mmCIF file of C-alpha atoms and ligand atoms in Angstrom:
data_model
loop_
_atom_site.group_PDB
_atom_site.id
_atom_site.type_symbol
_atom_site.label_atom_id
_atom_site.label_comp_id
_atom_site.label_asym_id
_atom_site.label_seq_id
_atom_site.Cartn_x
_atom_site.Cartn_y
_atom_site.Cartn_z
ATOM 1 C CA GLU A 12 108.710 -12.351 -89.346
ATOM 2 C CA GLY A 13 106.466 -13.954 -91.669
ATOM 3 C CA VAL A 14 103.010 -12.614 -90.192
ATOM 4 C CA GLY A 15 101.993 -9.368 -91.900
ATOM 5 C CA PRO A 16 104.316 -6.466 -93.009
ATOM 6 C CA GLN A 17 107.237 -5.506 -90.917
ATOM 7 C CA GLU A 18 107.060 -1.972 -90.043
ATOM 8 C CA TYR A 19 110.678 -0.475 -90.209
ATOM 9 C CA THR A 20 111.957 3.362 -89.032
ATOM 10 C CA ALA A 21 114.144 4.454 -92.156
ATOM 11 C CA LEU A 22 116.918 6.984 -91.206
ATOM 12 C CA LYS A 23 118.338 9.465 -93.505
ATOM 13 C CA LEU A 24 121.787 9.671 -92.994
ATOM 14 C CA LYS A 25 123.167 12.536 -94.983
ATOM 15 C CA VAL A 26 126.357 12.014 -97.142
ATOM 16 C CA LYS A 27 128.939 14.333 -96.159
ATOM 17 C CA THR A 28 132.331 13.012 -98.174
ATOM 18 C CA TRP A 29 131.805 10.296 -100.589
ATOM 19 C CA ALA A 30 134.674 7.538 -100.776
ATOM 20 C CA ASP A 31 136.772 8.108 -104.203
ATOM 21 C CA LYS A 32 134.751 5.343 -106.278
ATOM 22 C CA ALA A 33 131.618 6.669 -105.242
ATOM 23 C CA GLY A 34 132.469 10.249 -105.657
ATOM 24 C CA GLU A 35 133.564 9.753 -109.081
ATOM 25 C CA ILE A 36 130.565 8.462 -110.014
ATOM 26 C CA ILE A 37 128.223 11.121 -108.195
ATOM 27 C CA ASN A 38 130.282 14.195 -109.278
ATOM 28 C CA GLY A 39 129.555 12.795 -113.053
ATOM 29 C CA LEU A 40 125.993 13.193 -112.522
ATOM 30 C CA LYS A 41 126.618 16.978 -112.186
ATOM 31 C CA LEU A 42 123.635 17.390 -109.672
ATOM 32 C CA GLU A 43 125.002 20.581 -107.914
ATOM 33 C CA GLY A 44 123.606 21.598 -104.631
ATOM 34 C CA ALA A 45 121.749 17.993 -104.568
ATOM 35 C CA ASN A 46 121.594 16.052 -100.847
ATOM 36 C CA PHE A 47 122.258 12.455 -100.910
ATOM 37 C CA TYR A 48 121.373 10.181 -98.272
ATOM 38 C CA LEU A 49 121.950 6.271 -97.193
ATOM 39 C CA VAL A 50 118.948 5.064 -96.038
ATOM 40 C CA PRO A 51 119.113 2.197 -93.300
ATOM 41 C CA ALA A 52 115.992 0.453 -92.278
ATOM 42 C CA THR A 53 116.026 -0.122 -88.443
ATOM 43 C CA LEU A 54 113.680 -1.754 -85.753
ATOM 44 C CA ARG A 55 115.662 -0.050 -82.768
ATOM 45 C CA PRO A 56 115.050 3.879 -83.168
ATOM 46 C CA GLU A 57 115.433 4.357 -79.616
ATOM 47 C CA THR A 58 119.223 3.361 -80.255
ATOM 48 C CA MET A 59 120.071 5.558 -82.386
ATOM 49 C CA TYR A 60 122.179 7.634 -80.162
ATOM 50 C CA GLY A 61 124.471 4.761 -80.599
ATOM 51 C CA GLN A 62 125.222 4.440 -84.008
ATOM 52 C CA THR A 63 129.140 4.197 -84.924
ATOM 53 C CA CYS A 64 129.119 3.295 -88.502
ATOM 54 C CA CYS A 65 126.815 2.492 -91.476
ATOM 55 C CA PHE A 66 126.926 -1.198 -93.078
ATOM 56 C CA VAL A 67 126.531 -1.946 -96.582
ATOM 57 C CA GLY A 68 126.962 -5.377 -98.150
ATOM 58 C CA PRO A 69 130.001 -4.757 -100.563
ATOM 59 C CA LYS A 70 128.657 -7.128 -103.235
ATOM 60 C CA ILE A 71 125.216 -5.441 -103.263
ATOM 61 C CA ASN A 72 124.423 -3.471 -106.354
ATOM 62 C CA TYR A 73 122.575 0.016 -104.730
ATOM 63 C CA GLY A 74 121.052 2.395 -106.808
ATOM 64 C CA VAL A 75 121.059 6.209 -106.298
ATOM 65 C CA PHE A 76 117.280 7.085 -106.366
ATOM 66 C CA LYS A 77 115.734 10.559 -107.166
ATOM 67 C CA VAL A 78 113.236 11.384 -104.260
ATOM 68 C CA ASN A 79 112.490 14.969 -104.880
ATOM 69 C CA ASP A 80 114.218 18.080 -106.783
ATOM 70 C CA ASN A 81 117.012 18.108 -104.152
ATOM 71 C CA ASP A 82 117.085 14.738 -102.396
ATOM 72 C CA TYR A 83 118.675 11.396 -103.768
ATOM 73 C CA PHE A 84 118.792 8.013 -101.530
ATOM 74 C CA VAL A 85 120.885 5.285 -101.884
ATOM 75 C CA ILE A 86 119.203 1.704 -101.338
ATOM 76 C CA THR A 87 118.587 -1.301 -103.207
ATOM 77 C CA ASN A 88 116.186 -1.255 -106.305
ATOM 78 C CA ARG A 89 114.015 -3.601 -104.340
ATOM 79 C CA ALA A 90 113.390 -0.796 -101.619
ATOM 80 C CA ALA A 91 112.951 1.578 -104.130
ATOM 81 C CA ARG A 92 110.230 -0.236 -105.827
ATOM 82 C CA ASN A 93 108.305 -0.257 -102.339
ATOM 83 C CA MET A 94 108.901 3.297 -101.272
ATOM 84 C CA ALA A 95 107.323 4.369 -104.722
ATOM 85 C CA TYR A 96 103.939 2.805 -103.410
ATOM 86 C CA GLN A 97 104.462 4.338 -100.089
ATOM 87 C CA GLY A 98 104.466 7.943 -100.699
ATOM 88 C CA VAL A 99 108.216 8.571 -100.212
ATOM 89 C CA PHE A 100 109.093 9.742 -103.561
ATOM 90 C CA ALA A 101 107.587 13.342 -105.073
ATOM 91 C CA LYS A 102 105.664 11.159 -107.959
ATOM 92 C CA GLU A 103 103.888 8.171 -106.652
ATOM 93 C CA GLY A 104 104.753 4.792 -108.476
ATOM 94 C CA ASN A 105 107.619 6.563 -110.367
ATOM 95 C CA ILE A 106 110.984 5.554 -109.694
ATOM 96 C CA GLU A 107 113.967 7.252 -110.869
ATOM 97 C CA GLN A 108 117.406 6.061 -110.968
ATOM 98 C CA VAL A 109 120.472 8.102 -111.555
ATOM 99 C CA ALA A 110 123.060 5.912 -110.714
ATOM 100 C CA GLU A 111 124.369 2.560 -109.738
ATOM 101 C CA ILE A 112 127.157 2.076 -106.813
ATOM 102 C CA GLN A 113 128.697 -1.414 -105.709
ATOM 103 C CA GLY A 114 128.368 -1.632 -101.913
ATOM 104 C CA ALA A 115 132.407 -2.175 -101.923
ATOM 105 C CA ASP A 116 132.468 1.380 -103.650
ATOM 106 C CA LEU A 117 130.777 3.209 -100.773
ATOM 107 C CA VAL A 118 133.060 2.052 -98.156
ATOM 108 C CA GLY A 119 134.468 4.961 -96.741
ATOM 109 C CA THR A 120 132.077 7.352 -97.121
ATOM 110 C CA LEU A 121 131.616 9.952 -94.454
ATOM 111 C CA VAL A 122 127.795 10.245 -93.321
ATOM 112 C CA ASN A 123 125.731 12.245 -90.700
ATOM 113 C CA ALA A 124 123.806 9.827 -88.364
ATOM 114 C CA PRO A 125 121.048 11.562 -86.558
ATOM 115 C CA LEU A 126 120.812 11.400 -82.689
ATOM 116 C CA SER A 127 124.379 9.763 -82.868
ATOM 117 C CA ILE A 128 126.888 11.322 -80.129
ATOM 118 C CA HIS A 129 129.552 11.219 -83.163
ATOM 119 C CA LYS A 130 128.268 14.460 -84.674
ATOM 120 C CA GLU A 131 131.527 14.470 -87.026
ATOM 121 C CA GLY A 132 129.987 11.682 -88.727
ATOM 122 C CA VAL A 133 130.151 7.651 -89.144
ATOM 123 C CA ARG A 134 132.004 5.780 -91.868
ATOM 124 C CA VAL A 135 130.257 2.986 -94.101
ATOM 125 C CA LEU A 136 132.103 0.063 -93.912
ATOM 126 C CA PRO A 137 131.277 -3.213 -95.316
ATOM 127 C CA MET A 138 128.992 -6.135 -93.621
ATOM 128 C CA GLU A 139 129.131 -9.566 -95.576
ATOM 129 C CA THR A 140 125.770 -10.627 -93.754
ATOM 130 C CA VAL A 141 123.652 -7.808 -95.176
ATOM 131 C CA LEU A 142 120.723 -9.168 -96.990
ATOM 132 C CA PRO A 143 119.866 -7.655 -100.522
ATOM 133 C CA THR A 144 116.147 -8.853 -99.908
ATOM 134 C CA LYS A 145 115.506 -7.178 -96.459
ATOM 135 C CA GLY A 146 114.908 -3.646 -95.438
ATOM 136 C CA THR A 147 116.984 -1.070 -97.773
ATOM 137 C CA GLY A 148 119.924 -3.256 -97.840
ATOM 138 C CA VAL A 149 121.673 -0.348 -95.652
ATOM 139 C CA VAL A 150 122.237 -0.926 -91.941
ATOM 140 C CA THR A 151 123.237 1.281 -89.118
ATOM 141 C CA SER A 152 125.576 0.142 -86.633
ATOM 142 C CA VAL A 153 124.683 0.077 -83.115
ATOM 143 C CA PRO A 154 127.231 -2.079 -81.447
ATOM 144 C CA SER A 155 126.198 -1.488 -78.157
ATOM 145 C CA ASP A 156 122.742 -3.155 -78.654
ATOM 146 C CA SER A 157 122.918 -5.450 -81.673
ATOM 147 C CA PRO A 158 125.181 -8.456 -81.349
ATOM 148 C CA ASP A 159 125.267 -8.663 -85.470
ATOM 149 C CA ASP A 160 127.003 -5.140 -85.244
ATOM 150 C CA TYR A 161 129.188 -5.693 -82.467
ATOM 151 C CA ALA A 162 130.680 -8.776 -83.675
ATOM 152 C CA THR A 163 131.163 -7.149 -87.409
ATOM 153 C CA ILE A 164 132.872 -4.053 -85.943
ATOM 154 C CA MET A 165 135.377 -6.315 -84.069
ATOM 155 C CA ASP A 166 136.083 -8.446 -87.062
ATOM 156 C CA LEU A 167 136.676 -5.011 -89.131
ATOM 157 C CA ALA A 168 138.995 -3.593 -86.774
ATOM 158 C CA LYS A 169 140.662 -7.091 -86.311
ATOM 159 C CA LYS A 170 141.168 -7.506 -90.164
ATOM 160 C CA ALA A 171 141.180 -3.738 -91.329
ATOM 161 C CA GLU A 172 143.901 -4.171 -94.126
ATOM 162 C CA TYR A 173 141.817 -7.197 -95.320
ATOM 163 C CA TYR A 174 138.995 -5.011 -95.652
ATOM 164 C CA GLY A 175 140.751 -2.132 -97.037
ATOM 165 C CA ILE A 176 139.550 0.210 -94.235
ATOM 166 C CA GLN A 177 141.057 2.155 -91.792
ATOM 167 C CA LYS A 178 141.166 0.825 -88.544
ATOM 168 C CA GLU A 179 139.854 3.864 -86.842
ATOM 169 C CA TRP A 180 136.576 3.566 -88.636
ATOM 170 C CA ALA A 181 135.576 0.706 -86.890
ATOM 171 C CA GLU A 182 136.723 1.997 -83.664
ATOM 172 C CA LEU A 183 134.456 4.765 -82.734
ATOM 173 C CA GLU A 184 133.550 5.163 -79.109
ATOM 174 C CA ILE A 185 130.438 2.901 -78.318
ATOM 175 C CA PRO A 186 128.350 4.665 -75.830
ATOM 176 C CA ALA A 187 125.614 2.890 -73.492
ATOM 177 C CA ILE A 188 122.062 3.365 -74.526
ATOM 178 C CA ILE A 189 120.073 0.986 -72.548
ATOM 179 C CA ASN A 190 120.741 -0.614 -69.165
ATOM 180 C CA THR A 191 119.155 -3.980 -68.593
ATOM 181 C CA PRO A 192 119.317 -6.235 -65.215
ATOM 182 C CA SER A 193 120.718 -9.223 -66.762
ATOM 183 C CA TYR A 194 123.275 -7.594 -69.276
ATOM 184 C CA GLY A 195 124.292 -4.495 -68.193
ATOM 185 C CA ASP A 196 124.712 -1.359 -69.850
ATOM 186 C CA LYS A 197 125.925 -2.887 -73.261
ATOM 187 C CA CYS A 198 124.014 -6.166 -73.928
ATOM 188 C CA ALA A 199 125.568 -6.751 -77.420
ATOM 189 C CA GLU A 200 129.233 -7.164 -75.784
ATOM 190 C CA PHE A 201 127.927 -8.892 -72.936
ATOM 191 C CA LEU A 202 126.218 -11.596 -74.946
ATOM 192 C CA VAL A 203 129.096 -11.935 -77.504
ATOM 193 C CA LYS A 204 131.691 -12.735 -74.871
ATOM 194 C CA LYS A 205 129.076 -14.678 -72.867
ATOM 195 C CA LEU A 206 128.320 -16.748 -75.849
ATOM 196 C CA LYS A 207 131.806 -17.015 -76.983
ATOM 197 C CA ILE A 208 130.974 -15.231 -80.446
ATOM 198 C CA SER A 209 134.337 -14.764 -82.400
ATOM 199 C CA SER A 210 133.130 -13.643 -85.769
ATOM 200 C CA PRO A 211 130.175 -12.540 -87.878
ATOM 201 C CA LYS A 212 130.096 -16.025 -89.298
ATOM 202 C CA ASP A 213 129.213 -17.614 -85.902
ATOM 203 C CA THR A 214 125.473 -17.359 -87.018
ATOM 204 C CA LYS A 215 123.673 -20.023 -84.855
ATOM 205 C CA GLN A 216 125.091 -18.315 -81.406
ATOM 206 C CA LEU A 217 124.647 -14.477 -82.926
ATOM 207 C CA GLU A 218 120.812 -15.680 -83.415
ATOM 208 C CA GLU A 219 120.508 -16.647 -79.858
ATOM 209 C CA ALA A 220 122.162 -13.400 -78.868
ATOM 210 C CA LYS A 221 119.688 -11.457 -81.015
ATOM 211 C CA GLU A 222 116.574 -13.179 -79.377
ATOM 212 C CA LEU A 223 117.998 -12.616 -76.098
ATOM 213 C CA ALA A 224 118.966 -9.133 -76.516
ATOM 214 C CA TYR A 225 115.606 -8.357 -77.946
ATOM 215 C CA LYS A 226 113.623 -9.547 -75.315
ATOM 216 C CA GLU A 227 115.648 -8.271 -72.393
ATOM 217 C CA GLY A 228 116.207 -4.942 -73.983
ATOM 218 C CA PHE A 229 112.764 -4.138 -74.968
ATOM 219 C CA TYR A 230 110.810 -5.543 -71.890
ATOM 220 C CA GLN A 231 113.468 -4.760 -69.032
ATOM 221 C CA GLY A 232 115.533 -2.121 -70.730
ATOM 222 C CA THR A 233 116.304 1.741 -69.354
ATOM 223 C CA MET A 234 117.417 4.291 -71.212
ATOM 224 C CA VAL A 235 120.836 5.508 -70.167
ATOM 225 C CA ILE A 236 121.073 8.425 -72.847
ATOM 226 C CA GLY A 237 119.101 11.082 -74.469
ATOM 227 C CA GLU A 238 115.994 13.241 -73.942
ATOM 228 C CA PHE A 239 114.434 9.976 -72.442
ATOM 229 C CA LYS A 240 117.004 8.942 -70.058
ATOM 230 C CA GLY A 241 115.527 6.834 -67.195
ATOM 231 C CA GLU A 242 112.354 5.849 -69.338
ATOM 232 C CA LYS A 243 111.601 2.264 -69.876
ATOM 233 C CA VAL A 244 112.669 1.129 -73.514
ATOM 234 C CA GLU A 245 108.980 0.276 -74.270
ATOM 235 C CA THR A 246 107.686 3.835 -73.661
ATOM 236 C CA ALA A 247 110.884 5.581 -75.030
ATOM 237 C CA LYS A 248 110.908 4.012 -78.361
ATOM 238 C CA PRO A 249 107.626 5.414 -79.840
ATOM 239 C CA LYS A 250 109.006 8.589 -78.780
ATOM 240 C CA VAL A 251 112.336 8.632 -80.110
ATOM 241 C CA ARG A 252 110.776 7.381 -83.475
ATOM 242 C CA LYS A 253 108.229 10.358 -83.801
ATOM 243 C CA GLN A 254 111.041 12.799 -83.042
ATOM 244 C CA LEU A 255 113.063 11.676 -85.745
ATOM 245 C CA ILE A 256 110.129 11.455 -88.106
ATOM 246 C CA GLU A 257 108.929 15.055 -87.173
ATOM 247 C CA ALA A 258 112.543 16.444 -87.753
ATOM 248 C CA GLU A 259 112.490 14.737 -91.074
ATOM 249 C CA GLU A 260 115.333 12.570 -90.461
ATOM 250 C CA ALA A 261 113.323 9.432 -90.812
ATOM 251 C CA PHE A 262 110.172 7.918 -91.963
ATOM 252 C CA VAL A 263 108.165 5.158 -91.793
ATOM 253 C CA TYR A 264 108.833 1.862 -94.285
ATOM 254 C CA SER A 265 107.083 -1.304 -94.393
ATOM 255 C CA GLU A 266 107.570 -4.399 -96.273
HETATM 256 B B1 A2H B 302 118.156 -3.480 -86.293
HETATM 257 P P1 A2H B 302 114.207 -8.017 -89.147
HETATM 258 CL CL1 A2H B 302 120.027 -1.706 -82.167
HETATM 259 N N1 A2H B 302 120.502 -7.191 -93.737
HETATM 260 O O1 A2H B 302 118.789 -1.458 -86.409
HETATM 261 C C1 A2H B 302 120.607 -7.704 -92.344
HETATM 262 N N2 A2H B 302 120.242 -7.067 -91.430
HETATM 263 C C2 A2H B 302 119.539 -6.378 -91.637
HETATM 264 C C3 A2H B 302 118.805 -5.690 -92.944
HETATM 265 C C4 A2H B 302 119.486 -6.622 -94.171
HETATM 266 N N3 A2H B 302 119.073 -6.062 -95.207
HETATM 267 N N4 A2H B 302 118.269 -4.685 -92.780
HETATM 268 C C5 A2H B 302 117.999 -4.330 -91.517
HETATM 269 N N5 A2H B 302 118.703 -5.108 -90.739
HETATM 270 C C6 A2H B 302 118.913 -5.254 -89.173
HETATM 271 C C7 A2H B 302 119.382 -1.672 -84.883
HETATM 272 C C8 A2H B 302 119.189 -2.769 -84.022
HETATM 273 C C9 A2H B 302 118.794 -3.873 -84.878
HETATM 274 C C10 A2H B 302 119.848 -3.087 -82.834
HETATM 275 C C11 A2H B 302 119.569 -4.313 -82.250
HETATM 276 C C12 A2H B 302 118.945 -5.336 -83.143
HETATM 277 C C13 A2H B 302 118.481 -5.327 -84.438
HETATM 278 C C14 A2H B 302 120.875 -1.477 -85.208
HETATM 279 N N6 A2H B 302 121.492 -2.355 -86.301
HETATM 280 O O2 A2H B 302 118.071 -6.107 -85.199
HETATM 281 O O3 A2H B 302 114.763 -9.340 -89.727
HETATM 282 C C15 A2H B 302 118.659 -3.921 -88.501
HETATM 283 O O4 A2H B 302 119.352 -3.840 -87.298
HETATM 284 C C16 A2H B 302 118.037 -7.514 -84.698
HETATM 285 C C17 A2H B 302 116.976 -8.296 -85.751
HETATM 286 O O5 A2H B 302 113.486 -7.481 -90.229
HETATM 287 C C18 A2H B 302 117.452 -4.093 -88.423
HETATM 288 O O6 A2H B 302 117.026 -3.467 -86.948
HETATM 289 O O7 A2H B 302 113.665 -8.527 -87.933
HETATM 290 C C19 A2H B 302 116.939 -5.480 -88.266
HETATM 291 O O8 A2H B 302 117.950 -6.273 -89.034
HETATM 292 C C20 A2H B 302 115.549 -5.954 -88.799
HETATM 293 O O9 A2H B 302 115.719 -7.244 -88.925
#
């Protein structure tokens, strides 16, 4: 961070069923036949097999932006402004916002997550630590390899009622994606336990866990799932990314 632009993979998670409140807003637009996508920005495209949910900040305001005649993205206004100058929207430099939805009202929406083992879709869930000032304000959850994601889904499952969600939404199977010599098949779970992280609020330990997980995963990790199973993460990462982009399930997003 801080040095030069960050290049993310922006992933297109197509909405299958809206949560009630978001659905009312969208239905009011009368855009029959349109496709809507939540668009998380990730630095780890090779882990997308392990998506189990999609996080939004419950207090963040998201815009619904027109991409072309048929497609709309749900992202922060800030991200839309950046995308407008990166060839993402049909008209360069032009932003067309058709609605605003609060994160809390998106919770429960069912989306299709490209490459995920969960073909039936994954749910949109709340994450208090999502920053409105980074990426698209939407984060795809890979609890096998991201300590933040693991700590958050554990907390959501534990306090499902408090968060107003169904417990099962936070309890989808977590597949192993990457094996590392030091932390086994699910480095996030290993590190969260090892560093005694008990909630997403343990930010200091989570920083350490993230650092350790990233280094070990990237330099020592081997894929244990998907088309590049058996390959080192370092070589598989650009290949998975290329596949997602060619399938038009993802695109490059920089900031
Ligand atoms: B990563 P950097 Cl498996 N607020 O994707 C908080 N976190 C955000 C965010 C936001 N607005 N936008 C993106 N992110 C997360 C996968 C992943 C990620 C794995 C392991 C580590 C990891 C699945 N979640 O990130 O500050 C996204 O989560 C570790 C930092 O720009 C994105 O990649 O470096 C990463 O943070 C980008 O963080």
